[in-house]
Short mmCIF file of C-alpha atoms in Angstrom, two decimals:
data_model
loop_
_atom_site.label_atom_id
_atom_site.label_comp_id
_atom_site.label_asym_id
_atom_site.label_seq_id
_atom_site.Cartn_x
_atom_site.Cartn_y
_atom_site.Cartn_z
CA GLY A 1 69.65 -46.41 47.81
CA ARG A 2 68.93 -46.45 44.12
CA GLY A 3 65.59 -48.26 44.78
CA ALA A 4 64.53 -45.69 47.33
CA GLU A 5 65.46 -42.92 44.93
CA GLY A 6 63.36 -44.62 42.24
CA LEU A 7 60.36 -44.77 44.57
CA ARG A 8 60.74 -41.11 45.41
CA GLY A 9 60.93 -40.29 41.67
CA ARG A 10 57.76 -42.25 40.83
CA GLY A 11 55.97 -40.65 43.79
CA ALA A 12 56.92 -37.18 42.56
CA GLU A 13 55.70 -38.04 39.05
CA ARG A 14 52.36 -39.27 40.42
CA ALA A 15 51.99 -36.11 42.54
CA GLN A 16 52.84 -33.93 39.55
CA SER A 17 50.35 -35.85 37.41
CA THR A 18 47.67 -35.43 40.09
CA ARG A 19 48.33 -31.69 40.30
CA ILE A 20 48.07 -31.37 36.50
CA LYS A 21 44.80 -33.32 36.44
CA HIS A 22 43.46 -31.22 39.30
CA ALA A 23 44.47 -28.02 37.54
CA ARG A 24 42.87 -29.19 34.30
CA GLY A 25 39.70 -30.11 36.18
CA VAL A 26 39.51 -26.72 37.85
CA SER A 27 40.13 -24.86 34.60
CA SER A 28 37.55 -27.04 32.83
CA TYR A 29 35.04 -26.29 35.59
CA PHE A 30 35.58 -22.56 35.33
CA ALA A 31 35.47 -22.73 31.54
CA ARG A 32 32.15 -24.55 31.63
CA ALA A 33 30.83 -22.09 34.20
CA TYR A 34 31.97 -19.16 32.07
CA PHE A 35 30.34 -20.45 28.87
CA ALA A 36 27.20 -21.41 30.77
CA ARG A 37 26.99 -17.85 32.10
CA VAL A 38 27.52 -16.42 28.60
CA TYR A 39 24.84 -18.62 27.06
CA PHE A 40 22.48 -17.91 29.96
CA ALA A 41 23.00 -14.16 29.45
CA ARG A 42 22.29 -14.51 25.72
CA ALA A 43 19.20 -16.62 26.37
CA TYR A 44 18.00 -14.11 28.97
CA SER A 45 18.55 -11.24 26.52
CA LEU A 46 16.64 -13.01 23.74
CA ALA A 47 13.83 -13.90 26.13
CA SER A 48 13.63 -10.27 27.27
CA VAL A 49 13.40 -9.04 23.66
CA PHE A 50 10.74 -11.65 22.88
CA LEU A 51 8.67 -10.74 25.93
CA PHE A 52 8.98 -7.03 25.17
CA SER A 53 7.82 -7.54 21.58
CA LEU A 54 5.00 -9.79 22.79
CA VAL A 55 3.80 -7.20 25.30
CA SER A 56 4.11 -4.46 22.67
CA THR A 57 2.15 -6.49 20.13
CA ARG A 58 -0.52 -7.35 22.69
CA GLY A 59 -0.77 -3.66 23.56
CA LYS A 60 -1.28 -2.71 19.92
CA LEU A 61 -3.84 -5.46 19.41
CA ALA A 62 -5.65 -4.39 22.58
CA GLY A 63 -5.77 -0.83 21.28
CA MET A 64 -7.11 -2.05 17.94
CA LEU A 65 -9.68 -4.23 19.67
CA ASN A 66 -10.86 -1.34 21.83
CA ALA A 67 -11.05 1.07 18.89
CA HIS A 68 -12.81 -1.38 16.60
CA SER A 69 -15.13 -2.40 19.43
CA HIS A 70 -16.26 1.19 19.45
CA ILE A 71 -16.74 1.06 15.67
CA ALA A 72 -18.95 -2.00 16.05
CA ALA A 73 -20.96 -0.24 18.73
CA ALA A 74 -21.35 2.78 16.46
CA SER A 75 -22.37 0.67 13.44
CA THR A 76 -24.94 -1.38 15.37
CA SER A 77 -26.63 1.58 17.10
CA ARG A 78 -27.43 4.37 14.63
CA SER A 79 -29.82 6.26 16.88
CA SER A 80 -27.96 9.59 16.98
CA PRO A 81 -30.43 12.34 16.03
CA SER A 82 -27.68 14.62 14.73
CA LEU A 83 -26.57 12.20 12.01
CA PRO A 84 -29.12 9.98 10.19
CA CYS A 85 -28.20 6.40 9.30
CA LEU A 86 -26.47 5.95 5.95
CA ARG A 87 -27.87 3.36 3.57
CA PRO A 88 -25.20 0.66 2.99
CA GLY A 89 -25.06 0.72 -0.83
CA PRO A 90 -22.85 -1.68 -2.82
CA ARG A 91 -19.90 -3.19 -1.00
CA ARG A 92 -16.36 -2.43 -2.09
CA LYS A 93 -14.05 -5.23 -3.12
CA ALA A 94 -11.84 -6.31 -0.23
CA PRO A 95 -8.10 -6.44 -0.92
CA ALA A 96 -6.52 -9.83 -1.56
CA ALA A 97 -4.99 -11.67 1.37
CA HIS A 98 -1.33 -11.45 2.24
CA ALA A 99 1.01 -13.47 0.05
CA ASN A 100 1.27 -16.23 2.65
CA GLY A 101 -1.30 -18.31 0.83
CA GLY A 102 -4.12 -17.64 3.30
CA ALA A 103 -7.62 -16.89 2.09
CA SER A 104 -8.94 -13.34 2.14
CA LEU A 105 -10.65 -12.46 5.40
CA GLY A 106 -12.36 -9.36 4.07
CA GLY A 107 -15.28 -10.95 2.25
CA THR A 108 -17.85 -10.41 5.00
CA SER A 109 -19.14 -7.00 5.97
CA SER A 110 -19.01 -5.80 9.56
CA ARG A 111 -22.79 -5.30 9.59
CA ARG A 112 -23.40 -8.96 8.67
CA LEU A 113 -20.86 -10.10 11.24
CA CYS A 114 -22.57 -8.05 13.94
CA CYS A 115 -25.97 -9.56 13.00
CA ARG A 116 -24.57 -13.08 13.03
CA ALA A 117 -23.12 -12.55 16.49
CA ALA A 118 -26.26 -11.03 17.99
CA ALA A 119 -26.93 -14.14 20.02
CA SER A 120 -23.41 -14.17 21.47
CA ALA A 121 -23.07 -13.10 25.08
CA PRO A 122 -21.71 -9.54 25.16
CA SER A 123 -18.64 -8.63 27.16
CA SER A 124 -17.81 -5.21 28.53
CA ALA A 125 -14.92 -3.44 26.81
CA LEU A 126 -13.40 0.00 27.12
CA GLY A 127 -13.69 2.17 24.01
CA VAL A 128 -11.06 4.69 22.97
CA ASP A 129 -13.00 7.41 24.80
CA GLY A 130 -12.80 5.48 28.07
CA LYS A 131 -16.51 4.58 28.15
CA ARG A 132 -17.71 1.00 28.45
CA SER A 133 -19.44 -0.53 25.43
CA GLU A 134 -21.20 -3.90 25.37
CA VAL A 135 -19.60 -5.73 22.43
CA SER A 136 -19.25 -9.50 22.21
CA ALA A 137 -15.85 -11.15 21.86
CA PHE A 138 -16.97 -12.53 18.50
CA ASP A 139 -17.67 -9.00 17.24
CA ARG A 140 -14.21 -7.80 18.24
CA VAL A 141 -12.46 -10.73 16.58
CA SER A 142 -14.63 -10.43 13.47
CA ILE A 143 -13.81 -6.75 13.11
CA LEU A 144 -10.10 -7.54 13.31
CA ALA A 145 -10.55 -10.32 10.75
CA GLU A 146 -12.16 -7.91 8.30
CA ALA A 147 -9.50 -5.26 8.93
CA LEU A 148 -6.55 -7.64 8.45
CA PRO A 149 -6.38 -7.53 4.61
CA TYR A 150 -6.51 -3.74 4.71
CA LEU A 151 -3.80 -3.54 7.36
CA GLN A 152 -1.62 -5.77 5.18
CA LYS A 153 -2.37 -3.80 2.03
CA PHE A 154 -1.73 -0.36 3.49
CA SER A 155 1.25 -1.21 5.70
CA ASP A 156 4.11 1.23 4.93
CA LYS A 157 1.81 3.12 2.51
CA THR A 158 1.17 6.87 2.77
CA ILE A 159 -2.33 8.22 3.39
CA VAL A 160 -2.85 11.99 3.35
CA VAL A 161 -5.71 13.27 5.52
CA LYS A 162 -7.14 16.75 5.20
CA TYR A 163 -8.51 17.50 8.65
CA GLY A 164 -11.22 20.11 8.99
CA GLY A 165 -14.88 20.90 9.49
CA ALA A 166 -16.88 19.93 12.58
CA ALA A 167 -14.26 17.36 13.56
CA MET A 168 -12.04 20.32 14.52
CA LYS A 169 -14.72 22.16 16.50
CA ASP A 170 -16.14 19.44 18.75
CA PRO A 171 -13.52 18.50 21.42
CA LEU A 172 -14.84 14.92 21.72
CA LEU A 173 -14.82 14.38 17.95
CA LYS A 174 -11.37 15.94 17.74
CA GLU A 175 -10.02 13.53 20.35
CA LYS A 176 -11.53 10.52 18.55
CA VAL A 177 -10.18 11.52 15.13
CA LEU A 178 -6.67 12.00 16.44
CA SER A 179 -6.83 8.71 18.38
CA ASP A 180 -7.74 7.01 15.10
CA VAL A 181 -4.77 8.70 13.42
CA VAL A 182 -2.45 7.36 16.13
CA LEU A 183 -3.92 3.86 15.78
CA LEU A 184 -3.31 3.86 12.01
CA SER A 185 0.24 5.06 12.57
CA CYS A 186 0.87 2.34 15.18
CA VAL A 187 -0.10 -0.43 12.77
CA GLY A 188 2.35 0.78 10.13
CA ILE A 189 0.31 3.17 7.97
CA ARG A 190 2.13 6.43 7.19
CA ILE A 191 -0.24 9.30 7.95
CA VAL A 192 0.26 12.89 6.78
CA MET A 193 -2.20 15.52 8.07
CA ILE A 194 -3.02 18.87 6.46
CA HIS A 195 -5.39 21.25 8.19
CA GLY A 196 -7.09 24.61 7.85
CA GLY A 197 -8.92 26.35 10.67
CA GLY A 198 -11.69 28.65 9.47
CA PRO A 199 -13.79 28.85 12.69
CA GLU A 200 -10.72 29.48 14.84
CA ILE A 201 -9.57 32.26 12.46
CA ASN A 202 -12.98 33.95 12.70
CA LYS A 203 -12.84 33.81 16.49
CA TRP A 204 -9.40 35.42 16.68
CA LEU A 205 -10.20 38.07 14.08
CA GLU A 206 -13.12 39.07 16.29
CA LYS A 207 -10.87 39.11 19.37
CA VAL A 208 -8.36 41.52 17.77
CA GLY A 209 -11.13 43.69 16.33
CA LEU A 210 -10.77 42.81 12.63
CA GLU A 211 -13.87 42.31 10.51
CA SER A 212 -14.15 39.11 8.44
CA LYS A 213 -14.70 40.04 4.80
CA PHE A 214 -15.79 37.73 1.99
CA HIS A 215 -15.86 38.00 -1.82
CA ASN A 216 -18.00 35.48 -3.76
CA GLY A 217 -18.05 33.27 -0.67
CA LEU A 218 -14.25 33.33 -0.23
CA ARG A 219 -12.37 35.03 2.60
CA VAL A 220 -10.66 38.31 1.76
CA THR A 221 -7.18 38.20 3.31
CA ASP A 222 -5.58 41.62 3.61
CA GLY A 223 -2.20 42.22 5.30
CA ASP A 224 -3.52 42.42 8.87
CA THR A 225 -5.80 39.41 8.37
CA MET A 226 -2.92 37.38 6.92
CA GLU A 227 -0.89 37.96 10.10
CA VAL A 228 -3.75 36.58 12.19
CA VAL A 229 -4.31 33.66 9.79
CA GLU A 230 -0.66 32.62 9.93
CA ALA A 231 -0.47 32.97 13.72
CA VAL A 232 -3.65 30.95 14.26
CA LEU A 233 -3.02 28.20 11.67
CA ALA A 234 0.71 27.66 12.12
CA GLY A 235 0.61 28.42 15.83
CA LYS A 236 -2.43 27.74 17.98
CA VAL A 237 -4.33 25.26 15.78
CA ASN A 238 -1.25 23.35 14.60
CA LYS A 239 0.28 22.95 18.06
CA SER A 240 -3.07 21.94 19.54
CA ILE A 241 -3.31 19.05 17.05
CA VAL A 242 0.32 18.06 17.66
CA SER A 243 -0.21 18.03 21.44
CA LEU A 244 -3.32 15.84 21.22
CA ILE A 245 -1.57 13.31 18.93
CA ASN A 246 1.41 13.13 21.29
CA GLN A 247 -0.93 12.77 24.25
CA ALA A 248 -2.67 9.83 22.50
CA GLY A 249 0.67 8.03 22.16
CA GLY A 250 1.78 9.13 18.70
CA THR A 251 4.74 11.27 17.64
CA ALA A 252 3.65 14.35 15.70
CA VAL A 253 5.75 17.10 14.10
CA GLY A 254 4.06 20.48 13.55
CA LEU A 255 4.86 22.32 10.31
CA CYS A 256 3.42 24.89 7.95
CA GLY A 257 3.78 25.02 4.18
CA LYS A 258 6.56 27.61 4.45
CA ASP A 259 8.88 25.21 6.32
CA ALA A 260 11.54 23.73 4.02
CA ARG A 261 9.52 25.14 1.07
CA ILE A 262 6.92 22.39 1.41
CA LEU A 263 4.31 24.59 -0.31
CA SER A 264 4.98 27.33 -2.83
CA ALA A 265 2.12 29.43 -4.20
CA ARG A 266 1.34 32.41 -6.37
CA GLN A 267 -1.28 35.03 -5.55
CA THR A 268 -4.61 34.13 -7.12
CA ALA A 269 -5.85 35.98 -10.20
CA GLU A 270 -8.75 37.42 -8.18
CA LYS A 271 -6.81 40.27 -6.58
CA GLU A 272 -9.89 41.21 -4.54
CA LEU A 273 -9.13 38.19 -2.33
CA GLY A 274 -5.82 39.66 -1.17
CA PHE A 275 -3.10 37.31 0.05
CA VAL A 276 -4.77 34.11 -1.14
CA GLY A 277 -2.65 31.78 -3.23
CA ASP A 278 -2.84 28.89 -5.69
CA VAL A 279 -0.30 26.12 -5.08
CA THR A 280 2.43 26.12 -7.73
CA GLY A 281 4.97 23.72 -6.26
CA VAL A 282 5.57 21.13 -3.52
CA ASP A 283 8.86 19.95 -2.00
CA PRO A 284 8.01 16.75 -0.10
CA SER A 285 11.55 15.85 1.04
CA LEU A 286 11.07 16.95 4.68
CA VAL A 287 7.62 15.37 4.91
CA ARG A 288 8.95 12.11 3.47
CA ALA A 289 11.83 12.04 5.97
CA ILE A 290 9.41 12.54 8.87
CA VAL A 291 7.04 9.72 7.86
CA GLU A 292 9.94 7.37 7.17
CA ASN A 293 11.04 8.02 10.75
CA GLY A 294 7.65 6.82 12.00
CA SER A 295 6.32 10.27 12.94
CA ILE A 296 3.17 12.09 11.81
CA PRO A 297 3.63 15.43 9.97
CA VAL A 298 0.89 17.96 10.75
CA ILE A 299 0.97 20.75 8.14
CA ALA A 300 -0.86 24.09 8.29
CA SER A 301 -2.09 25.40 4.92
CA VAL A 302 0.11 28.50 4.75
CA ALA A 303 2.49 28.80 1.76
CA SER A 304 5.35 31.02 0.64
CA ASP A 305 4.81 33.40 -2.27
CA THR A 306 7.05 32.32 -5.17
CA ASP A 307 7.52 35.99 -6.17
CA ASN A 308 8.36 37.11 -2.62
CA MET A 309 9.46 34.32 -0.27
CA ALA A 310 8.99 36.57 2.78
CA GLN A 311 5.28 36.96 2.00
CA SER A 312 2.85 34.34 3.33
CA LEU A 313 -0.20 33.25 1.37
CA ASN A 314 -3.36 31.58 2.63
CA VAL A 315 -4.07 28.48 0.50
CA ASN A 316 -7.10 26.21 0.43
CA ALA A 317 -6.40 23.21 2.70
CA ASP A 318 -8.17 20.74 0.35
CA LEU A 319 -6.02 21.81 -2.61
CA ALA A 320 -2.88 21.79 -0.48
CA ALA A 321 -3.66 18.23 0.69
CA GLY A 322 -4.24 17.08 -2.90
CA GLU A 323 -0.93 18.50 -4.14
CA ILE A 324 1.03 17.07 -1.20
CA ALA A 325 -0.61 13.65 -1.73
CA ALA A 326 0.37 13.70 -5.40
CA SER A 327 3.97 14.70 -4.64
CA LEU A 328 4.30 11.85 -2.12
CA GLY A 329 2.71 9.28 -4.44
CA ALA A 330 0.17 8.58 -1.70
CA GLU A 331 -2.04 5.53 -1.65
CA LYS A 332 -5.05 7.59 -0.58
CA LEU A 333 -6.21 11.17 -0.13
CA ILE A 334 -9.00 11.58 2.44
CA LEU A 335 -10.95 14.84 2.81
CA MET A 336 -12.84 15.14 6.11
CA THR A 337 -15.89 17.38 5.62
CA ASP A 338 -19.31 18.11 7.14
CA VAL A 339 -21.24 16.03 4.58
CA PRO A 340 -21.35 12.23 4.11
CA GLY A 341 -19.89 12.45 0.59
CA VAL A 342 -21.25 12.98 -2.92
CA MET A 343 -25.06 12.60 -2.96
CA ARG A 344 -27.58 12.85 -5.79
CA ASP A 345 -29.96 14.63 -3.39
CA LYS A 346 -28.08 16.63 -0.75
CA ASP A 347 -31.02 16.25 1.65
CA ASP A 348 -31.34 12.47 1.25
CA TYR A 349 -28.60 10.41 2.88
CA GLY A 350 -29.86 7.35 1.02
CA THR A 351 -28.60 8.78 -2.31
CA LEU A 352 -24.95 8.67 -1.27
CA PHE A 353 -22.58 7.47 -4.01
CA LYS A 354 -20.25 4.87 -2.48
CA GLU A 355 -17.88 4.80 -5.47
CA LEU A 356 -17.31 7.04 -8.48
CA SER A 357 -14.89 6.99 -11.38
CA ILE A 358 -13.36 10.19 -12.74
CA ASN A 359 -15.68 10.05 -15.79
CA GLU A 360 -18.75 9.55 -13.59
CA THR A 361 -17.65 12.48 -11.43
CA ARG A 362 -17.33 14.79 -14.44
CA GLU A 363 -20.75 13.71 -15.67
CA LEU A 364 -22.31 14.55 -12.28
CA ILE A 365 -20.71 18.02 -12.45
CA ARG A 366 -22.23 18.55 -15.90
CA GLU A 367 -25.63 17.46 -14.55
CA ASP A 368 -25.28 19.94 -11.61
CA VAL A 369 -25.59 17.03 -9.16
CA ILE A 370 -22.18 18.08 -7.84
CA ALA A 371 -22.46 21.83 -7.25
CA GLY A 372 -21.42 24.67 -4.97
CA GLY A 373 -18.71 23.97 -2.41
CA MET A 374 -18.52 20.29 -3.39
CA ILE A 375 -17.08 21.13 -6.83
CA PRO A 376 -13.60 22.25 -5.66
CA LYS A 377 -13.36 19.23 -3.32
CA VAL A 378 -14.20 16.80 -6.12
CA GLN A 379 -11.90 18.59 -8.56
CA CYS A 380 -9.12 18.37 -5.99
CA CYS A 381 -9.70 14.59 -5.77
CA VAL A 382 -9.72 14.18 -9.56
CA ARG A 383 -6.54 16.22 -9.95
CA SER A 384 -4.68 14.19 -7.31
CA ILE A 385 -5.74 10.89 -8.93
CA ALA A 386 -4.59 12.18 -12.33
CA GLN A 387 -1.17 12.80 -10.72
CA GLY A 388 -0.82 9.28 -9.35
CA VAL A 389 -2.81 9.00 -6.10
CA LYS A 390 -4.57 5.61 -6.10
CA ALA A 391 -7.91 6.75 -4.59
CA ALA A 392 -9.50 9.83 -3.05
CA HIS A 393 -12.24 9.81 -0.42
CA ILE A 394 -14.74 12.38 0.84
CA ILE A 395 -16.05 11.42 4.30
CA ASP A 396 -18.12 12.94 7.08
CA GLY A 397 -15.87 13.96 9.96
CA ARG A 398 -18.93 14.32 12.23
CA GLN A 399 -19.39 10.55 12.29
CA PRO A 400 -17.23 8.98 15.04
CA HIS A 401 -14.37 6.82 13.72
CA SER A 402 -15.30 7.56 10.09
CA LEU A 403 -11.59 7.54 9.22
CA LEU A 404 -11.13 3.95 10.46
CA GLN A 405 -14.36 2.78 8.84
CA GLU A 406 -13.39 4.25 5.47
CA ILE A 407 -9.91 2.70 5.44
CA LEU A 408 -10.39 -0.64 7.24
CA THR A 409 -13.86 -1.92 6.26
CA ASP A 410 -15.43 -3.30 3.07
CA GLU A 411 -18.26 -0.79 2.87
CA GLY A 412 -16.64 2.44 4.02
CA VAL A 413 -18.74 5.43 5.04
CA GLY A 414 -18.15 8.08 2.36
CA THR A 415 -17.55 8.45 -1.36
CA MET A 416 -14.46 6.87 -2.93
CA ILE A 417 -13.25 8.29 -6.25
CA THR A 418 -10.90 6.22 -8.39
CA GLY A 419 -9.35 6.45 -11.83
#
């Protein structure tokens, strides 16, 4: 009896041991399955992030390739009758390569690269305006190679662009300029835009039956005219620019100088001009917050009167851009105009000055080489450089993609003024 009881006891122990092992095996299986699922989910998440960033990067590079393909097409075919070809002049020094030890890629000009690749078989590419341009693959890669040091140098730097002239009148030019602004913003350059709107103001003054009056070549802004100026600049023109930037894929914020006291001004000493002001102060805190958020501020050149905050003053957009650039400590100030830059002979495009120092600029003013409407633009550039802006540029907004060519190529297209 005792033997049988012993057998039953050992059988129960073996059964219990088997159940424990089975339970441990099942729990181990589910544990492994659980951790495998967790690690698979993490791997899937990381792969998704990687693929998203890869697609995003390829999209940006494709946009750059398309835009710069159009630049190459523009630089290799200068047959437009409305804008004669500019003589190259001395090349600017390309910025040093990134601190990763690589050699500088900016030592070769885009014109030389295009000549070297002339024998390459062209491939069809879409430009930023949607039209096909025959540009070889070598050209597109070469343009990117030249632009790389500039993209590295100006990443997270602020560039203030005064937008005006013919580039605001021609719808096609307007679309191209704002596409270029979006491209620069997408590659990490902080763009701030300041604009006027003279032609649009004249049109609306005529519509409401107000006569445009001028004194010594400057607009006389009486009370009724000031209402139209503010409505057109801060309303119609500003929101049109904002809409086009957003449509091109950027994120723009429309402002005028009165918002958050960005621009303060005092009525000019020439009382005959009416409500026209000289900038006396800049508060860049709102503008800085917007660019740090990755958006593009678009600022109309209307300021508050320091003696009467309720009164609006019309301020010169060039001067407003210069003061805002100085207050932001901008890397560059770029004035878009209807001339190629500073020229010794205003009728000869071959006499364009590619680079000027402040002393050389003052000497040209004394020699009357710089005269008329170019004087306040140049003085605005000199003043901004004296207040800390690294370089100021005067470029022709009528030339397609002049903004990209001035910032991202060795030669540039306008006049660069430095300290």
